[in-house]
Every structure is written in C-alpha cells, then in structure tokens.
Short mmCIF file of C-alpha atoms and ligand atoms in Angstrom, two decimals:
data_model
loop_
_atom_site.label_atom_id
_atom_site.label_comp_id
_atom_site.label_asym_id
_atom_site.label_seq_id
_atom_site.Cartn_x
_atom_site.Cartn_y
_atom_site.Cartn_z
CA MET A 27 -5.63 -12.27 8.75
CA ARG A 28 -5.36 -12.78 12.39
CA VAL A 29 -4.80 -16.54 13.07
CA ASP A 30 -8.12 -16.67 15.02
CA GLY A 31 -9.94 -15.25 12.07
CA THR A 32 -11.63 -12.57 14.12
CA SER A 33 -10.34 -9.63 12.05
CA TYR A 34 -8.21 -8.55 9.15
CA ARG A 35 -4.75 -8.03 10.13
CA SER A 36 -1.53 -8.49 8.17
CA ILE A 37 1.08 -8.48 10.86
CA TRP A 38 0.96 -9.46 14.58
CA ARG A 39 3.46 -10.06 17.43
CA SER A 40 4.42 -13.65 17.96
CA GLY A 41 7.14 -15.14 20.16
CA ASP A 42 10.21 -12.91 20.06
CA GLY A 43 9.22 -11.41 16.68
CA VAL A 44 6.16 -10.81 14.39
CA THR A 45 4.25 -12.94 12.03
CA VAL A 46 3.09 -11.77 8.60
CA VAL A 47 0.89 -13.10 5.95
CA ASP A 48 3.12 -14.23 3.03
CA GLN A 49 1.59 -12.31 0.11
CA THR A 50 3.76 -14.00 -2.49
CA ARG A 51 1.68 -17.09 -2.15
CA LEU A 52 -1.84 -15.49 -1.96
CA PRO A 53 -4.52 -16.37 -3.15
CA HIS A 54 -3.41 -19.93 -3.80
CA ALA A 55 -2.06 -20.60 -0.40
CA PHE A 56 -2.58 -18.75 2.93
CA THR A 57 0.86 -19.12 4.64
CA THR A 58 2.61 -17.05 7.27
CA PHE A 59 6.23 -15.88 7.60
CA ASP A 60 7.94 -15.14 10.80
CA ILE A 61 10.24 -12.09 11.27
CA ALA A 62 12.45 -11.94 14.36
CA THR A 63 15.66 -10.42 12.88
CA GLU A 64 16.50 -7.32 10.88
CA ALA A 65 17.62 -9.58 8.07
CA ALA A 66 14.28 -11.34 8.04
CA ALA A 67 12.51 -7.94 7.76
CA VAL A 68 14.67 -6.84 4.92
CA ASP A 69 14.17 -10.12 3.05
CA ALA A 70 10.44 -9.86 3.59
CA ILE A 71 10.25 -6.34 2.25
CA ARG A 72 12.53 -7.00 -0.70
CA ARG A 73 10.79 -10.23 -1.78
CA MET A 74 7.34 -8.50 -1.28
CA VAL A 75 6.33 -11.19 1.34
CA VAL A 76 5.09 -7.91 2.92
CA ARG A 77 4.10 -5.04 0.53
CA GLY A 78 2.18 -1.91 0.60
CA ALA A 79 3.45 1.43 1.74
CA PRO A 80 2.10 1.47 5.35
CA LEU A 81 2.91 -2.19 6.00
CA ILE A 82 6.49 -1.82 4.57
CA GLY A 83 6.89 1.04 7.11
CA VAL A 84 5.70 -0.99 10.10
CA THR A 85 7.73 -4.01 9.07
CA GLY A 86 10.80 -1.78 8.73
CA ALA A 87 10.23 -0.52 12.24
CA TYR A 88 10.04 -3.97 13.80
CA GLY A 89 13.21 -4.87 11.83
CA LEU A 90 14.98 -1.93 13.44
CA ALA A 91 13.81 -3.11 16.87
CA PHE A 92 15.13 -6.59 16.39
CA ALA A 93 18.46 -5.20 15.26
CA LEU A 94 18.71 -3.24 18.36
CA ARG A 95 18.09 -6.49 20.37
CA GLU A 96 21.39 -7.73 18.91
CA ASP A 97 23.50 -4.50 19.08
CA ALA A 98 22.18 -1.19 20.17
CA SER A 99 25.21 0.81 19.59
CA ASP A 100 25.12 3.97 17.38
CA ALA A 101 27.06 2.29 14.63
CA ALA A 102 24.97 -0.68 14.61
CA LEU A 103 21.69 1.49 14.66
CA ASP A 104 22.89 3.53 11.67
CA ALA A 105 23.92 0.31 9.75
CA ALA A 106 20.68 -1.33 10.39
CA TYR A 107 18.75 1.96 9.41
CA GLY A 108 20.54 1.94 6.12
CA ARG A 109 20.00 -1.60 5.21
CA LEU A 110 16.29 -1.37 6.06
CA LEU A 111 15.83 1.93 4.22
CA ALA A 112 17.40 0.37 1.15
CA SER A 113 15.11 -2.55 1.09
CA ARG A 114 12.67 -0.75 -1.15
CA PRO A 115 13.24 2.90 -2.37
CA THR A 116 9.87 4.26 -3.31
CA ALA A 117 7.34 4.06 -0.51
CA VAL A 118 8.25 7.00 1.77
CA ASN A 119 6.48 5.24 4.70
CA LEU A 120 9.63 3.18 5.25
CA ARG A 121 11.76 6.26 5.74
CA TRP A 122 8.97 7.87 7.77
CA ALA A 123 8.86 4.97 10.18
CA LEU A 124 12.53 4.44 10.53
CA ASP A 125 12.96 8.20 11.20
CA ARG A 126 10.38 8.00 14.05
CA MET A 127 12.21 4.96 15.44
CA LEU A 128 15.53 6.85 15.22
CA ARG A 129 14.22 9.87 17.06
CA ALA A 130 12.93 7.76 19.79
CA VAL A 131 15.76 5.33 20.35
CA THR A 132 18.56 8.00 20.07
CA ALA A 133 16.77 9.81 23.04
CA VAL A 134 17.35 6.84 25.38
CA ALA A 135 20.30 4.89 26.73
CA GLU A 136 21.57 2.02 24.67
CA ASN A 137 20.25 -0.52 27.20
CA ALA A 138 16.64 0.87 26.73
CA ARG A 139 16.80 1.07 22.89
CA HIS A 140 15.50 -2.28 22.02
CA GLU A 141 12.40 -2.07 24.27
CA THR A 142 11.89 1.63 23.27
CA ALA A 143 11.90 0.54 19.58
CA LEU A 144 9.64 -2.51 20.04
CA SER A 145 7.12 -0.38 22.00
CA LEU A 146 7.04 2.25 19.24
CA ALA A 147 6.85 -0.36 16.53
CA ASP A 148 3.76 -1.80 18.26
CA ALA A 149 2.41 1.73 18.55
CA LEU A 150 2.91 2.43 14.80
CA ALA A 151 1.10 -0.68 13.96
CA GLU A 152 -1.95 0.40 16.07
CA GLU A 153 -1.60 4.00 14.66
CA ASP A 154 -1.90 2.70 11.20
CA VAL A 155 -5.15 0.85 12.05
CA ALA A 156 -6.72 3.96 13.42
CA THR A 157 -5.36 6.15 10.68
CA ASN A 158 -6.73 3.85 7.84
CA GLU A 159 -10.27 3.70 9.51
CA ALA A 160 -10.23 7.49 9.52
CA ILE A 161 -9.37 7.58 5.93
CA ALA A 162 -12.04 5.10 5.15
CA THR A 163 -14.65 7.12 7.13
CA HIS A 164 -13.78 10.34 5.21
CA GLY A 165 -13.73 8.60 1.94
CA VAL A 166 -17.31 7.24 2.23
CA ALA A 167 -18.70 10.61 1.34
CA LEU A 168 -17.31 10.24 -2.05
CA VAL A 169 -19.11 6.92 -2.60
CA ARG A 170 -22.37 8.46 -1.24
CA ALA A 171 -21.95 11.58 -3.70
CA ALA A 172 -21.47 9.15 -6.57
CA LEU A 173 -24.67 7.26 -5.65
CA GLU A 174 -26.52 10.38 -5.40
CA LYS A 175 -25.26 11.49 -8.65
CA LYS A 176 -26.81 8.28 -10.23
CA GLY A 177 -30.07 9.14 -8.64
CA GLY A 178 -29.60 6.59 -5.88
CA ALA A 179 -29.52 3.76 -8.39
CA GLY A 180 -26.62 1.52 -7.42
CA PRO A 181 -24.25 0.09 -7.63
CA VAL A 182 -21.53 2.69 -7.50
CA ASN A 183 -18.87 1.12 -9.86
CA ILE A 184 -15.43 1.98 -8.49
CA LEU A 185 -12.24 1.03 -10.34
CA THR A 186 -9.15 0.42 -8.27
CA HIS A 187 -5.54 -0.37 -9.23
CA CYS A 188 -3.09 -2.70 -7.40
CA ASN A 189 -3.85 -3.65 -3.79
CA THR A 190 -4.53 -1.12 -1.12
CA GLY A 191 -6.34 -3.26 1.34
CA TRP A 192 -5.75 -4.53 4.80
CA ILE A 193 -2.95 -6.80 3.41
CA ALA A 194 -1.17 -3.69 2.27
CA CYS A 195 -1.41 -2.12 5.64
CA VAL A 196 -1.95 -3.44 9.12
CA ASP A 197 -5.64 -3.39 8.85
CA TRP A 198 -8.48 -1.74 6.83
CA GLY A 199 -6.26 -0.52 4.08
CA THR A 200 -6.49 2.88 2.30
CA ALA A 201 -8.49 3.01 -1.03
CA LEU A 202 -9.97 -0.42 -0.25
CA GLY A 203 -10.68 0.74 3.26
CA VAL A 204 -13.04 3.33 1.74
CA ILE A 205 -14.78 0.59 -0.20
CA TYR A 206 -15.07 -1.65 3.00
CA LYS A 207 -16.57 1.18 4.96
CA ALA A 208 -19.04 2.07 2.31
CA HIS A 209 -20.03 -1.66 1.89
CA ASP A 210 -20.44 -2.04 5.57
CA GLU A 211 -22.60 1.00 5.78
CA GLY A 212 -24.87 -0.64 3.21
CA LEU A 213 -24.00 1.48 0.16
CA PRO A 214 -24.20 -0.55 -2.98
CA VAL A 215 -20.76 -0.70 -4.45
CA HIS A 216 -19.13 -2.87 -7.15
CA VAL A 217 -15.40 -2.82 -7.75
CA TYR A 218 -13.57 -3.12 -11.10
CA VAL A 219 -10.32 -4.78 -10.03
CA ASP A 220 -7.31 -3.97 -12.16
CA GLU A 221 -5.14 -7.14 -12.42
CA THR A 222 -2.15 -4.90 -12.10
CA ARG A 223 0.65 -6.34 -14.02
CA PRO A 224 3.38 -7.42 -13.59
CA ARG A 225 2.83 -8.70 -10.10
CA ASN A 226 -0.92 -8.87 -10.36
CA GLN A 227 -1.64 -7.43 -6.85
CA GLY A 228 -5.10 -6.73 -8.02
CA ALA A 229 -5.82 -10.22 -9.44
CA SER A 230 -4.33 -12.14 -6.64
CA LEU A 231 -4.67 -9.91 -3.48
CA THR A 232 -7.64 -7.38 -4.04
CA THR A 233 -9.99 -10.03 -5.44
CA TRP A 234 -9.02 -12.43 -2.56
CA GLU A 235 -9.75 -9.63 0.02
CA LEU A 236 -12.95 -8.47 -1.58
CA ALA A 237 -14.29 -12.07 -2.03
CA ALA A 238 -13.60 -12.67 1.62
CA HIS A 239 -15.63 -9.64 2.70
CA GLY A 240 -18.43 -10.26 0.22
CA VAL A 241 -17.77 -7.06 -1.78
CA PRO A 242 -19.09 -7.48 -5.44
CA HIS A 243 -16.18 -7.21 -7.81
CA THR A 244 -14.99 -7.87 -11.37
CA LEU A 245 -11.53 -8.55 -12.37
CA VAL A 246 -10.37 -6.67 -15.55
CA ALA A 247 -7.16 -6.55 -17.54
CA ASP A 248 -5.28 -3.35 -16.91
CA ASN A 249 -5.84 -2.22 -20.52
CA ALA A 250 -9.65 -2.34 -20.01
CA GLY A 251 -9.94 0.47 -17.58
CA GLY A 252 -10.01 3.29 -20.21
CA HIS A 253 -12.67 1.58 -22.19
CA LEU A 254 -14.89 1.02 -19.15
CA MET A 255 -14.58 4.75 -18.29
CA GLN A 256 -15.24 5.83 -21.85
CA GLU A 257 -18.54 3.78 -21.85
CA GLY A 258 -19.63 5.21 -18.59
CA SER A 259 -19.16 2.00 -16.62
CA VAL A 260 -16.98 3.68 -13.82
CA ASP A 261 -18.38 6.22 -11.32
CA LEU A 262 -15.15 6.66 -9.33
CA VAL A 263 -11.54 5.67 -9.40
CA LEU A 264 -9.87 5.08 -5.96
CA VAL A 265 -6.15 4.27 -5.82
CA GLY A 266 -3.49 4.27 -3.07
CA ALA A 267 -0.07 5.93 -2.91
CA ASP A 268 3.43 5.18 -2.08
CA ARG A 269 4.78 8.70 -1.99
CA VAL A 270 2.93 12.01 -2.39
CA ALA A 271 4.82 15.16 -2.95
CA ALA A 272 4.02 18.36 -1.03
CA ASN A 273 2.34 19.58 -4.23
CA GLY A 274 0.00 16.67 -4.34
CA ASP A 275 1.75 14.71 -7.23
CA ALA A 276 1.11 11.04 -6.33
CA CYS A 277 3.50 8.24 -6.96
CA ASN A 278 1.75 4.75 -6.98
CA LYS A 279 1.67 1.36 -8.64
CA ILE A 280 2.88 1.39 -12.36
CA GLY A 281 -0.26 2.09 -14.45
CA THR A 282 -1.90 4.47 -12.14
CA TYR A 283 -0.96 7.49 -14.20
CA LEU A 284 -2.66 5.91 -17.34
CA LYS A 285 -5.88 5.36 -15.36
CA ALA A 286 -5.72 9.10 -14.27
CA LEU A 287 -5.45 10.14 -17.90
CA ALA A 288 -8.33 8.07 -18.87
CA ALA A 289 -10.30 9.42 -15.89
CA ALA A 290 -9.54 12.93 -16.81
CA ASP A 291 -10.56 12.43 -20.48
CA ASN A 292 -13.77 11.02 -19.41
CA GLY A 293 -14.85 13.14 -16.48
CA VAL A 294 -14.56 10.40 -13.91
CA PRO A 295 -13.45 11.40 -10.33
CA PHE A 296 -9.98 10.17 -9.57
CA TYR A 297 -9.01 10.05 -5.86
CA VAL A 298 -5.89 8.97 -4.06
CA ALA A 299 -6.30 7.68 -0.52
CA LEU A 300 -3.32 7.88 1.76
CA PRO A 301 -2.16 8.40 5.38
CA ALA A 302 -0.04 11.52 6.07
CA SER A 303 2.93 9.04 6.58
CA THR A 304 2.82 8.72 2.81
CA VAL A 305 3.45 12.42 2.17
CA ASP A 306 7.07 13.41 1.52
CA TRP A 307 6.85 16.88 2.79
CA SER A 308 10.54 17.52 1.72
CA LEU A 309 9.61 16.96 -1.90
CA PRO A 310 8.16 20.14 -3.64
CA LYS A 311 6.97 18.08 -6.58
CA GLY A 312 6.74 14.40 -7.46
CA VAL A 313 6.87 14.23 -11.36
CA GLY A 314 10.58 13.36 -12.25
CA ALA A 315 11.69 13.71 -8.66
CA ILE A 316 10.79 10.32 -6.99
CA GLU A 317 13.03 7.37 -7.19
CA ILE A 318 11.14 4.63 -9.15
CA GLU A 319 11.96 1.10 -8.10
CA GLU A 320 13.20 -1.01 -11.02
CA ARG A 321 12.32 -4.62 -10.22
CA SER A 322 13.53 -7.77 -11.91
CA ALA A 323 12.87 -8.50 -15.60
CA GLU A 324 11.45 -11.91 -14.60
CA GLU A 325 8.43 -10.31 -13.07
CA VAL A 326 7.60 -9.21 -16.67
CA THR A 327 8.74 -12.26 -18.65
CA HIS A 328 6.98 -14.50 -16.20
CA ILE A 329 3.60 -14.79 -14.39
CA ALA A 330 2.88 -16.36 -11.04
CA GLY A 331 0.29 -18.90 -10.66
CA VAL A 332 -0.76 -22.34 -9.35
CA THR A 333 -0.31 -25.68 -10.90
CA PRO A 334 -3.13 -28.12 -11.10
CA ASP A 335 -1.67 -29.87 -8.06
CA GLY A 336 -1.70 -26.75 -6.14
CA ALA A 337 1.98 -25.68 -6.33
CA VAL A 338 2.45 -21.95 -6.51
CA THR A 339 5.00 -21.37 -9.36
CA ARG A 340 5.94 -18.81 -11.99
CA VAL A 341 5.77 -19.60 -15.74
CA ARG A 342 7.64 -17.89 -18.65
CA ILE A 343 5.22 -15.87 -20.93
CA ALA A 344 8.11 -14.39 -23.16
CA PRO A 345 10.76 -16.12 -25.16
CA GLU A 346 14.03 -16.95 -23.55
CA GLY A 347 16.33 -14.06 -23.74
CA THR A 348 13.56 -11.34 -24.10
CA LYS A 349 14.82 -8.16 -22.48
CA ALA A 350 12.24 -6.57 -20.22
CA ALA A 351 12.04 -3.33 -18.30
CA ASN A 352 10.07 -3.26 -14.95
CA PRO A 353 9.60 0.13 -13.39
CA ALA A 354 7.31 -0.57 -10.50
CA PHE A 355 5.64 2.79 -9.96
CA ASP A 356 4.66 6.01 -11.78
CA VAL A 357 3.71 9.50 -10.77
CA THR A 358 0.46 11.03 -11.43
CA PRO A 359 0.58 14.82 -11.60
CA ALA A 360 -1.76 16.60 -9.17
CA ARG A 361 -3.60 18.28 -12.07
CA LEU A 362 -5.19 14.84 -12.76
CA ILE A 363 -6.17 14.08 -9.22
CA SER A 364 -9.69 15.10 -7.91
CA GLY A 365 -8.54 14.95 -4.30
CA LEU A 366 -6.55 13.35 -1.58
CA ILE A 367 -8.42 11.21 0.92
CA THR A 368 -6.46 11.42 4.26
CA GLU A 369 -7.03 10.61 7.98
CA ARG A 370 -7.91 14.34 8.46
CA GLY A 371 -10.37 14.65 5.63
CA ILE A 372 -10.34 15.15 1.74
CA ALA A 373 -8.04 17.77 0.29
CA PRO A 374 -7.52 19.27 -3.13
CA ALA A 375 -4.34 17.70 -4.60
CA SER A 376 -2.20 20.80 -4.01
CA ALA A 377 0.29 22.31 -1.60
CA GLU A 378 -2.52 24.40 -0.13
CA GLY A 379 -4.78 21.52 0.19
CA LEU A 380 -2.38 19.50 2.04
CA ALA A 381 -1.19 22.39 4.20
CA GLY A 382 -4.84 23.12 4.97
CA LEU A 383 -5.22 19.64 6.49
CA PHE A 384 -1.68 19.44 8.01
CA PRO A 385 -0.79 23.03 8.86
CA GLU A 386 1.96 21.77 11.23
CA GLN A 387 3.76 20.65 8.11
CA ARG A 388 3.72 24.06 6.52
CA GLY A 389 7.21 24.89 5.43
CA ALA A 390 8.47 21.47 6.30
C1 LIG B 401 -1.81 1.14 0.81
S1 LIG B 401 -0.37 1.43 -0.05
C2 LIG B 401 -0.50 0.26 -1.38
C3 LIG B 401 0.38 0.67 -2.45
O1 LIG B 401 1.50 -0.12 -2.46
C4 LIG B 401 1.54 -0.86 -3.61
O2 LIG B 401 2.89 -1.16 -4.09
P1 LIG B 401 3.61 -2.59 -3.77
O3 LIG B 401 2.58 -3.52 -4.03
O4 LIG B 401 4.68 -2.57 -4.92
O5 LIG B 401 4.05 -2.48 -2.32
C5 LIG B 401 0.78 -0.10 -4.57
O6 LIG B 401 1.51 0.95 -5.10
C6 LIG B 401 -0.34 0.30 -3.76
O7 LIG B 401 -1.12 1.43 -4.26
#
C-alpha cells in the first residue's frame, strides 16, 4: 500500500531503488523492504518478500535495471538476466518482463542501458495497473451473470485460492481485481478464502486485503472447498495463474487443480484471471510441461504466525525429522476451466480462444 495510504500499490520508486511491501510479515506487521540492487531483487523474489506472477515480473525488471547501473556490458547483462530468471522458475511473467527489458537495452548503447531499463521497468509497472483493471472490468460480467442466475438474490459466493490481489501485482490484482470491481460497482459478493497451505497466502494476504477494502469474506481450510461446492454454497470459483500454456492449461498455486475437479463435479463455473504476460505462447500444453517450483520442506513442516508479544515467527507442526515434499504449483487442464479472463476479454480455455483474443500471437 502506498505510504500515503491513498491507493493500493505493492511497489513504488524510492531513492535510487524501489520499495515493496514485505509480504512475509503480513498480516501481522506492515513493513517495507527496499530494493536498490540486483541481489536485493533476487533475494526478495526468492524469499517471497514479493510474490505473485505479475509483481515478480516487475521486480525482476527493476532488478535488471539496477544491475545495469553497476555494469552495462553484454556479459554483465547476460549474467544478471540469468540470476534473476533463476530466482523463481514457474511464473512466466518473470521471463516475459526480463525478455522485454533485454530487447530494449540491447537496442541502445551501453551508456544508455541503465536509464532505458529503469524507464521500461516503470512503464511495465504502470502497464500492470492498467492491464489488471481491464481484467477486472471484463470479469465483472461473470459476477453479474452469477447474481442473475440466483434471481438477483445475493450475495454471489465466490471461492478463491491463494492471493491474487493488488499485493500480488502492482495494483488491483487479477482474480481479486474482479472481486474488487464487482464490490465497488455495488454487486453483493462474499468470498470464501482458501487458506492456501503451506504458505497460507489466502489466510494471511487475501483476508488482509479483503478486510481493508470491506469485502465480506470467510476463511476456510483448503479441504473445505469441495464440500462447500457440493452443498451449493459456491456460485463461482475465481483463481489466478502463474503460467498458462497456449492451449489454455493453467499452472497456479498448489491445490488449484483440486478445486477445479470439485467445481467440475458440482457444475460450478471455474475461471482463471490472468494478463497476457502470464501466457507462455511457446508452450503447446501445460500438463506435464511446466517446471513446478519445489520449495523448502520447512514450509510444510512449520507454519508462520505471530507470538502473543507480536513477533512474527514459524512454529513446527510435524515431528523433528519428518520428510516433506513441497511442490508450489499444479496445472489445471483446460478441459476443467470455464474460461480465461484477460485484459482483452473472456476467452474459452483453448488455443482458439486465446488466439481469438490475441491474434498477433498466433503461431508464436
Ligand atoms: C496474480 S498472480 C498470483 C499467483 O501467484 C501465486 O503464487 P506465489 O504466491 O507462489 O507467488 C499464486 O499462484 C497466485 O495465483
């Protein structure tokens, strides 16, 4: 949130770098983290101080700009590109942003590279704001349709997974952006927030965002979603994405696939909200083809929280020595997705659907 509290913004220029909200300490402490070097950007992405596909991309772009301030040679550029790209493997927005930066800076003389990069990083940040508001504007139609299907008797109960709000982007958010826009337009919405183990982005970030904006919501255990859908308590599922293949398969936070299966079994519309920068046009299909980040076992064997005296900490929930696996994402096949909400409109989750909205990418 911008320091002056006038708007929601997760990253902003400050001094010779940028300042971000430290998401590892929310909701218990609102603290910021300054990034003025490539190393700080890599650290912030790796530790999930910043997280969320679009925000990871923008942070990577600034990290490259800061690297070029130190050394703008081709060798240094390639090395910085590699280190930033490797900071987290699944969200394609990071590669998308770094590639846009690479094209821009290699087109100018070395002595102009830093300023060119900084200006483009700023532009990518503002582009993300506009893109996400467009996603939100298109997505509201789905909320309106769900309300009409209920005979106008609200609220529209929306289940969401992980965190896809302004804190995962530069502003607005993707799936949550749709919810904010619907709420702001006066549509009666209520959100079931998946806690989203193991890092609990839903319990710690989505609840915090929705409470700040006055959006009614109920936190639920991840395992409750299927039951809620089966008893008819969910009208719509809205989730984000970290990488969508050209055929519409969507890679998102671990557990998303299970929600899609439950939604399909119960006839609940399941939509994925994403900017075009999340589409990997080079990937014909997503299932079995996207690198799934494996994070530390400690994220599963421990849980983050706050002690009675307000200290943010992690406590062990499994016995010492327990082995844990921690795949951070899964891939929902397009056949389980009702549609893709993008900045250009809502498309079927298919190659034809995506090509229809983004014809310039046909045959990418
Ligand atoms: C608006 S993209 C949000 C997307 O990113 C999250 O992953 P992480 O918290 O690990 O960065 C999650 O998959 C969300 O759907």
